[in-house]
Tab-separated table of C-alpha atoms in Angstrom:
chain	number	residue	atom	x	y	z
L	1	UNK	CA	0.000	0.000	0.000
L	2	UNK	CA	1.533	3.431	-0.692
L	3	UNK	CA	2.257	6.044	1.662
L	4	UNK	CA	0.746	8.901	0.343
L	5	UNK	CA	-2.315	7.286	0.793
L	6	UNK	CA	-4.868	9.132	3.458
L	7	UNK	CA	-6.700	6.955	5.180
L	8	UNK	CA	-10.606	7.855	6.070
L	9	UNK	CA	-13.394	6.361	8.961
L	10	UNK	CA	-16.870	6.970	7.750
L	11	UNK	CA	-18.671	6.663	11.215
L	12	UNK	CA	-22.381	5.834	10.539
L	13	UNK	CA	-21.104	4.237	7.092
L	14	UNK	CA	-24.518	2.294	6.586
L	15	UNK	CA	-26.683	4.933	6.220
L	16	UNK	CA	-27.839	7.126	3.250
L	17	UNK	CA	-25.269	9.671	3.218
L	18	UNK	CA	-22.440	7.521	4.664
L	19	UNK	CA	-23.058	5.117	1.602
L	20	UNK	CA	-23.206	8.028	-0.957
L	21	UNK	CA	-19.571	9.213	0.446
L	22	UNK	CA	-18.397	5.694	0.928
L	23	UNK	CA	-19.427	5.275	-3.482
L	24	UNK	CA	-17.555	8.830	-4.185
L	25	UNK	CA	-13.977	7.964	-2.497
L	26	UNK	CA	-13.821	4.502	-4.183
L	27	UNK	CA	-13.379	6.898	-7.012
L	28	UNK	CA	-10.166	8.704	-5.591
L	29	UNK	CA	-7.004	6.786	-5.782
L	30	UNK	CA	-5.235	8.817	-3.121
L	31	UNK	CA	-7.530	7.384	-0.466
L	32	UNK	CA	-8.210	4.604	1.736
L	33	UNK	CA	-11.821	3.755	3.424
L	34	UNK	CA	-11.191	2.015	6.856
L	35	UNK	CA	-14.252	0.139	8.437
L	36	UNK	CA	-14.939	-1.149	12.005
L	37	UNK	CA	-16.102	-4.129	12.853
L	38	UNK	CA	-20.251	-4.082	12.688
L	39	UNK	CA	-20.420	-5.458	16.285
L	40	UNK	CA	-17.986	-2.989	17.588
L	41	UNK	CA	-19.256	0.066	15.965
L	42	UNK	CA	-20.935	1.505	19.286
L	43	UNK	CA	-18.059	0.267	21.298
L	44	UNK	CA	-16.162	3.847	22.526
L	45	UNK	CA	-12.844	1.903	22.793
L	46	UNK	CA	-13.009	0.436	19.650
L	47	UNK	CA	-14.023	3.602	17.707
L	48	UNK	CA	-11.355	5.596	19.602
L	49	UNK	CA	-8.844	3.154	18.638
L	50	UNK	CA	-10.320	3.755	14.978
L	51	UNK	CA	-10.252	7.566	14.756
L	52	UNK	CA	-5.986	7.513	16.582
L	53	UNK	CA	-5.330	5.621	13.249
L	54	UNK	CA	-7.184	8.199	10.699
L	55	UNK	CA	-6.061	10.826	8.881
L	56	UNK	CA	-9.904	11.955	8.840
L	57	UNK	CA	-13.463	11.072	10.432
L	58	UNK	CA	-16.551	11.444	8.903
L	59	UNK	CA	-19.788	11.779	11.167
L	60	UNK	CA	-22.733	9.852	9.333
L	61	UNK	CA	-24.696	9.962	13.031
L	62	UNK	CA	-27.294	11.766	14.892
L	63	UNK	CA	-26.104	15.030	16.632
L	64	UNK	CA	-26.410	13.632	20.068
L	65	UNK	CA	-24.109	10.385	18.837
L	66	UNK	CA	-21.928	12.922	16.469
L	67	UNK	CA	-21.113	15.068	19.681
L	68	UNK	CA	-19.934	11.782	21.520
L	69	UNK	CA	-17.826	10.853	18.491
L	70	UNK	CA	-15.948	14.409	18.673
L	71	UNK	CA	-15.733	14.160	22.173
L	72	UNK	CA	-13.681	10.418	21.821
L	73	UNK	CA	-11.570	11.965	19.143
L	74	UNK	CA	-10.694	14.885	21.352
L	75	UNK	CA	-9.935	12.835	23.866
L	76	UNK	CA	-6.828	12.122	21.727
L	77	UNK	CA	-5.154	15.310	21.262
L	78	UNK	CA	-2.279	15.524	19.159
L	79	UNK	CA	-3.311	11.982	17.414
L	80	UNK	CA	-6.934	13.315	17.125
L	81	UNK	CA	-7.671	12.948	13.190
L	82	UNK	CA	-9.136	15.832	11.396
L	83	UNK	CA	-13.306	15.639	11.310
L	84	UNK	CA	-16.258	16.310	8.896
L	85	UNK	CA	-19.489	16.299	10.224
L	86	UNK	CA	-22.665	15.304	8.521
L	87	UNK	CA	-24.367	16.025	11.313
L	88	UNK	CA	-26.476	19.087	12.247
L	89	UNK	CA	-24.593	18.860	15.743
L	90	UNK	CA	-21.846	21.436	14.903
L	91	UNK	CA	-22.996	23.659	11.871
L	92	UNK	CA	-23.149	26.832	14.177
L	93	UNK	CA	-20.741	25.609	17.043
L	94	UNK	CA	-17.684	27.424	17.583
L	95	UNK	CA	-14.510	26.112	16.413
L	96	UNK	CA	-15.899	24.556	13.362
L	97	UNK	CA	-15.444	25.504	9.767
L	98	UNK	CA	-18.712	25.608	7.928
L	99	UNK	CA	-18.359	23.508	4.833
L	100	UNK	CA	-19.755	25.340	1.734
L	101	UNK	CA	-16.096	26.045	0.124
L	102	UNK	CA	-18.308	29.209	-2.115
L	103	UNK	CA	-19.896	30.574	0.447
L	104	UNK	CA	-17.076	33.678	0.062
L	105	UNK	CA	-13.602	34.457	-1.241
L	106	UNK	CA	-11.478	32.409	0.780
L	107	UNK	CA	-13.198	30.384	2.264
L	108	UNK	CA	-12.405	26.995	0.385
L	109	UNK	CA	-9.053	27.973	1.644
L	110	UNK	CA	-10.424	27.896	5.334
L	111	UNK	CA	-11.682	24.606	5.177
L	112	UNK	CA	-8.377	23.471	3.910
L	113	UNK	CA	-6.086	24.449	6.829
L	114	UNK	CA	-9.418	23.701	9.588
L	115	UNK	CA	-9.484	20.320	11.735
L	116	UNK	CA	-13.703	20.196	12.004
L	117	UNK	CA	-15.615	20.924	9.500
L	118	UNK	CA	-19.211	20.991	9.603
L	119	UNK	CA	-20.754	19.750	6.135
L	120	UNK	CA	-24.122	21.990	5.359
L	121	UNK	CA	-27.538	21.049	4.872
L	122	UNK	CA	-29.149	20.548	2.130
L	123	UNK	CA	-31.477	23.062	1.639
L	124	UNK	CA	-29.381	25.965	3.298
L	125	UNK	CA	-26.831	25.329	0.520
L	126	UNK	CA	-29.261	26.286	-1.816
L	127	UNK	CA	-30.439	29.377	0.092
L	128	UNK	CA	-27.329	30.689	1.417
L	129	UNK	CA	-25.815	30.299	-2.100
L	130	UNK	CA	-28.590	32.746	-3.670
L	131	UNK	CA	-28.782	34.901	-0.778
L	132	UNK	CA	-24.994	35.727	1.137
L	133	UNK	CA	-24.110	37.432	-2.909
L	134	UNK	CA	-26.925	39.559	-2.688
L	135	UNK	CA	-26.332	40.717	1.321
L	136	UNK	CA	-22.617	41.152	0.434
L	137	UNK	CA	-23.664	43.258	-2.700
L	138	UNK	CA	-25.790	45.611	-0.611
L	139	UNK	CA	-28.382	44.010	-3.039
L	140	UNK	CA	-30.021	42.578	-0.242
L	141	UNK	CA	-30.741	44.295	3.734
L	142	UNK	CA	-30.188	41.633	6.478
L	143	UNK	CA	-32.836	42.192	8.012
L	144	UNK	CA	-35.068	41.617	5.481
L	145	UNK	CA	-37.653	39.273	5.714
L	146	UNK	CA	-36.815	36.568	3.691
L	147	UNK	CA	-39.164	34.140	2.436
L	148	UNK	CA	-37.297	30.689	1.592
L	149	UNK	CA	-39.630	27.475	-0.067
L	150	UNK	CA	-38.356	24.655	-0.857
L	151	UNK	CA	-38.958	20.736	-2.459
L	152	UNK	CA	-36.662	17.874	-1.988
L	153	UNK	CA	-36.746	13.932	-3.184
L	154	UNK	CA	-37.752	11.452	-0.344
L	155	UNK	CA	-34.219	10.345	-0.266
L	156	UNK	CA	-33.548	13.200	2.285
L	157	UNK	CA	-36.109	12.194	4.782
L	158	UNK	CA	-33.890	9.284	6.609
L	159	UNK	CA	-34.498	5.403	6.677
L	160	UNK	CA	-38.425	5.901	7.168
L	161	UNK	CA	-39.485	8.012	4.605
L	162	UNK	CA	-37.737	6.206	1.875
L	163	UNK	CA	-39.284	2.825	3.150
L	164	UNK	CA	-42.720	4.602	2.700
L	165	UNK	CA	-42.000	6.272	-0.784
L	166	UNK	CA	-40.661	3.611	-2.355
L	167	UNK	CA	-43.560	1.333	-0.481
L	168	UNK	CA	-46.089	3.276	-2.363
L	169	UNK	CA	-47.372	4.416	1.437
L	170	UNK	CA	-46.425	7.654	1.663
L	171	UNK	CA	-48.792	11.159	-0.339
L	172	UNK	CA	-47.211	11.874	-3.944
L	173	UNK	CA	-46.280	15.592	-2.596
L	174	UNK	CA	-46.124	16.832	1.165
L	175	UNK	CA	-45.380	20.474	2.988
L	176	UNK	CA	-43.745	19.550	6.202
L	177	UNK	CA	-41.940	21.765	8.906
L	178	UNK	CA	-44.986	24.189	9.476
L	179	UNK	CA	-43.798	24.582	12.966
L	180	UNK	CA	-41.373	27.040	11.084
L	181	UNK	CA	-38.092	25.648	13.669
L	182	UNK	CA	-36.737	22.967	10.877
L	183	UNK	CA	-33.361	22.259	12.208
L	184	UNK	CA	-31.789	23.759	9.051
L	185	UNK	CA	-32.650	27.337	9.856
L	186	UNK	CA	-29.940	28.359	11.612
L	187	UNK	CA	-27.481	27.691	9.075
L	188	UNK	CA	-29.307	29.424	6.873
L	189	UNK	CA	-29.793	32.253	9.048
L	190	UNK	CA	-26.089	32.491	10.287
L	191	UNK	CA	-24.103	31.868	6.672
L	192	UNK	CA	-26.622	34.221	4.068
L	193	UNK	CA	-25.388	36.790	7.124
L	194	UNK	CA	-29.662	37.494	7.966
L	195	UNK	CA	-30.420	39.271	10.919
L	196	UNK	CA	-33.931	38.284	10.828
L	197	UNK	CA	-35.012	34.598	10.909
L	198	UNK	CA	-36.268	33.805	7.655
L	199	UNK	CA	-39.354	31.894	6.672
L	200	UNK	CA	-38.587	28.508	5.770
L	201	UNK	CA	-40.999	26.144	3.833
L	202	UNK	CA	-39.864	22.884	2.789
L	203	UNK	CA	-41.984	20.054	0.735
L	204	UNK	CA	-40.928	16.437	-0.080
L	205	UNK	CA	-42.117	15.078	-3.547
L	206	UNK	CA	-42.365	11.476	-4.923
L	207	UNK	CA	-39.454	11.188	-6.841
L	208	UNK	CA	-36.009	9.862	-5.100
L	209	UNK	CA	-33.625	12.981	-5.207
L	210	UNK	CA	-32.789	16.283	-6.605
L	211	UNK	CA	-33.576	19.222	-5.154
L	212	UNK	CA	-35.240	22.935	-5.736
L	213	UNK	CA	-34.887	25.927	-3.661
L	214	UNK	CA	-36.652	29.460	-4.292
L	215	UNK	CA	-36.200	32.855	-2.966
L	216	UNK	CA	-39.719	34.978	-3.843
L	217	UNK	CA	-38.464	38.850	-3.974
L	218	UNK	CA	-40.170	42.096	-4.587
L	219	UNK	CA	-37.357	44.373	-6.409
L	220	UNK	CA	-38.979	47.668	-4.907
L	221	UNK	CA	-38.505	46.340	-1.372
L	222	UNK	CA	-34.724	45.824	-1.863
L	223	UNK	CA	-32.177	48.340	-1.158
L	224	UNK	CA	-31.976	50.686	-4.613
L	225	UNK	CA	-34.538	49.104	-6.221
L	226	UNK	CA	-32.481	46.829	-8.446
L	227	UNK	CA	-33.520	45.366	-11.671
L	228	UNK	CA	-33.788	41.157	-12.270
L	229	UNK	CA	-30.141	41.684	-14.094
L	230	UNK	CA	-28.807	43.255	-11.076
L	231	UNK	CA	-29.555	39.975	-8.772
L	232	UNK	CA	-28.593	37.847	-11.879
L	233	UNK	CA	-24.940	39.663	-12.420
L	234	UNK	CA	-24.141	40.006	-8.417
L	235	UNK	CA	-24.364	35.943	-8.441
L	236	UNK	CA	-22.425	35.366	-11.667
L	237	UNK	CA	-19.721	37.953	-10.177
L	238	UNK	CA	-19.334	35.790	-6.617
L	239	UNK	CA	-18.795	32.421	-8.602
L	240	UNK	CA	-17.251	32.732	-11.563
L	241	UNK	CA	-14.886	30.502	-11.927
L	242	UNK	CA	-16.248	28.118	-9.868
L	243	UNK	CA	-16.226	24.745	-10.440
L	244	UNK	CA	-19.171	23.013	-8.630
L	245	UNK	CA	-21.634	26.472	-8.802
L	246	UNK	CA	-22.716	27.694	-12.044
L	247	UNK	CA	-25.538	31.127	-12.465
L	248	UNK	CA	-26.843	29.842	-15.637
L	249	UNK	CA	-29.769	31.866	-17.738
L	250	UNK	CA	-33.475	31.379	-16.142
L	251	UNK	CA	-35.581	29.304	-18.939
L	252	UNK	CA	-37.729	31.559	-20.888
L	253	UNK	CA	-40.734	29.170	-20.799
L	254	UNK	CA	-40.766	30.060	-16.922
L	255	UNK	CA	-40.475	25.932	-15.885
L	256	UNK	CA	-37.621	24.289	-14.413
L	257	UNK	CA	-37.497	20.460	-12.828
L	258	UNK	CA	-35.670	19.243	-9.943
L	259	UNK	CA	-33.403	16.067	-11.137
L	260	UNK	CA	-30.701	16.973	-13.805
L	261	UNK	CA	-28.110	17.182	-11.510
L	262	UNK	CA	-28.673	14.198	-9.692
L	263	UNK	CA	-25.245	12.087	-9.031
L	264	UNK	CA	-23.107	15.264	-9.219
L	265	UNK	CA	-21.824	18.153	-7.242
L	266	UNK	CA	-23.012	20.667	-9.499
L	267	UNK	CA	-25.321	23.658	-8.079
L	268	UNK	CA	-27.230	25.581	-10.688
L	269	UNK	CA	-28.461	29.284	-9.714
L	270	UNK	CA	-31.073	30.867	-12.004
L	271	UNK	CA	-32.918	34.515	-11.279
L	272	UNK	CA	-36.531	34.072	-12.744
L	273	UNK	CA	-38.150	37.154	-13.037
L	274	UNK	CA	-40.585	39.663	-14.308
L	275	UNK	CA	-39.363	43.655	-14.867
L	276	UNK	CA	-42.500	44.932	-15.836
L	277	UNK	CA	-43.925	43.774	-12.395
L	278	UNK	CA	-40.559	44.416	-10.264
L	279	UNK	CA	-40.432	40.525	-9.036
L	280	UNK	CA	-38.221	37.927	-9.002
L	281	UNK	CA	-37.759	34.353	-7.925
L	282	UNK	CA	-33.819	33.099	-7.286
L	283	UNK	CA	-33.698	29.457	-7.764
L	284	UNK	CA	-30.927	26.694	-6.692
L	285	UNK	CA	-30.922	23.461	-8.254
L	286	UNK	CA	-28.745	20.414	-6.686
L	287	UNK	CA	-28.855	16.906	-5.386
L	288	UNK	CA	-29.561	16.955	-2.597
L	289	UNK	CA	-27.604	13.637	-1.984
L	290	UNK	CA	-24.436	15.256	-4.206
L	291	UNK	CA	-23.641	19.130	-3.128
L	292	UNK	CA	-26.789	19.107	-0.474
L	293	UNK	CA	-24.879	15.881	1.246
L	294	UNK	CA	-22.673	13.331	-0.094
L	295	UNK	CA	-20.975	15.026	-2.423
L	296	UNK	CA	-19.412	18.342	-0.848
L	297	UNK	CA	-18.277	16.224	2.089
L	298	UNK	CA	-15.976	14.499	-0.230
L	299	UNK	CA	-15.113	17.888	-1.606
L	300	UNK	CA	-14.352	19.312	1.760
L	301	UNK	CA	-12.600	15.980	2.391
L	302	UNK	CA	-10.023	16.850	-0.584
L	303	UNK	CA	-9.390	20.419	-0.021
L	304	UNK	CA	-8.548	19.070	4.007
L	305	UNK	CA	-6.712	15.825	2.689
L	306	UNK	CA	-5.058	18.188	0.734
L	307	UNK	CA	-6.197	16.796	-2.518
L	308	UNK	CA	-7.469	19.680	-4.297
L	309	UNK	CA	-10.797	20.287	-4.826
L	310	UNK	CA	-11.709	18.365	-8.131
């Protein structure tokens, strides 16, 4: 086995996510995917043992179980391997590098040199990559109140859901989270830099994965009443040049689906909009197994492996 080769512990490897990353680093050369034993996996000892021999961890886990895991690898110190959570547990902790590598100049760069990286959510990736451009611009106030809906495949829903999709038990289209406290909200509130707590609405469809996510705006409620190119040319400034997020033109027929980019890391921002009325609609298209999960944690795991980032 060569030396160069970084070695990686997917803890929680069995589930959806830990399977989607487990499928994407078979493809890198440069790695090596280390597995516990499955009737030692929720021994501490053995896991600890694990993580000392690691150049990284990956958290595939609940938050409570994902907080436990950081805690054994801390217990380590200088032979505690670098970490990327999966988890919700540590996406606003201190200490930890959030891990949307576009979410500003730099920042790929931070995740790089960091030791714990948090990896987003799924649907904040989509809203904080159509809304931090626009409160960086000036384009958008940050206290303005922000309006964020949202439809994902059933893949995203955990173990359960999927049984019931793909059972035929489960409604062809659902809202869900009209408590208005999903767990992805402060993410989204803390990384598109919004001093008020937006309004988040997410849906789940009948169709496996892929994802949409849509910003409503009124252009006369927006700080000098931009115009639809304004919003469109602030987003194509922050990522051009990217290599995962793309502003691409908004189809002219005013329709867009959710599953083109499905197996890939790709991120497609549109503005959708109507000058004559002064609205808009920003729109993020992804996977939400590939950039909304899966696919930029092996991304962040490169640019911290020091791999580079495609």
């Amino acid at each position: 086995m060569s030396q160069n080769l970084k070695s990686i512990f997917i803890d929680g490897e069995a589930g959806t996510t830990g399977l989607g990353i487990r499928d994407r680093l078979a493809a890198l050369p440069e790695v090596v995917v280390k597995s516990i034993d499955p009737d030692k996996r929720k021994d501490p000892a053995a896991r600890k043992a694990m993580m000392a021999g690691v150049d990284l961890v990956v958290l595939c886990l609940p938050d409570e179980a994902a907080k436990e895991s950081v805690a054994l690898a801390d217990e380590l110190g200088a032979d505690s391997p670098k970490i990327v959570d999966a988890a919700t547990a540590h996406r606003v902790a201190p200490g930890w590098v959030y891990g949307f590598a576009e979410l500003a100049p730099g920042h790929a760069a931070a995740i790089a040199n960091a030791n714990r990286v948090s990896n987003p959510g799924c649907y904040p990736t989509g809203g904080i990559a159509l809304l931090r451009p626009l409160v960086d611009a000036g384009l958008l106030a940050q206290d303005h109140p922000v309006t964020v809906n949202a439809v994902s495949g059933y893949s995203g829903g955990g173990k359960s859901m999927i049984e019931a999709y793909e059972a035929d038990a489960a409604p062809s289209f659902e809202l869900y989270g009209l408590g208005l406290k999903h767990k992805h909200l402060p993410e989204l509130q803390e990384y598109a830099r919004l001093t008020r707590r937006p309004i988040f609405v997410p849906s789940v469809g009948n169709f496996r994965q892929g994802m949409l996510v849509s910003v409503p705006l009124h252009l006369d409620t927006l700080p000098g009443r931009p115009k639809v190119a304004d919003l469109h040319d602030a987003l194509a400034t922050r990522y051009a040049g990217s290599t995962y997020v793309k502003v691409v033109p908004a189809e002219a027929g005013g329709k867009l689906e959710a599953e083109s980019l499905n197996d890939t890391n790709q991120l497609e921002l549109r503005v959708f909009g109507n000058e004559e009325l002064r609205q808009a609609v920003l729109v993020a298209k992804l996977d939400n197994l590939g950039k909304g999960a899966s696919g930029a944690a092996v991304q962040n795991i490169r640019l911290m492996l020091g791999l580079g980032e495609a």
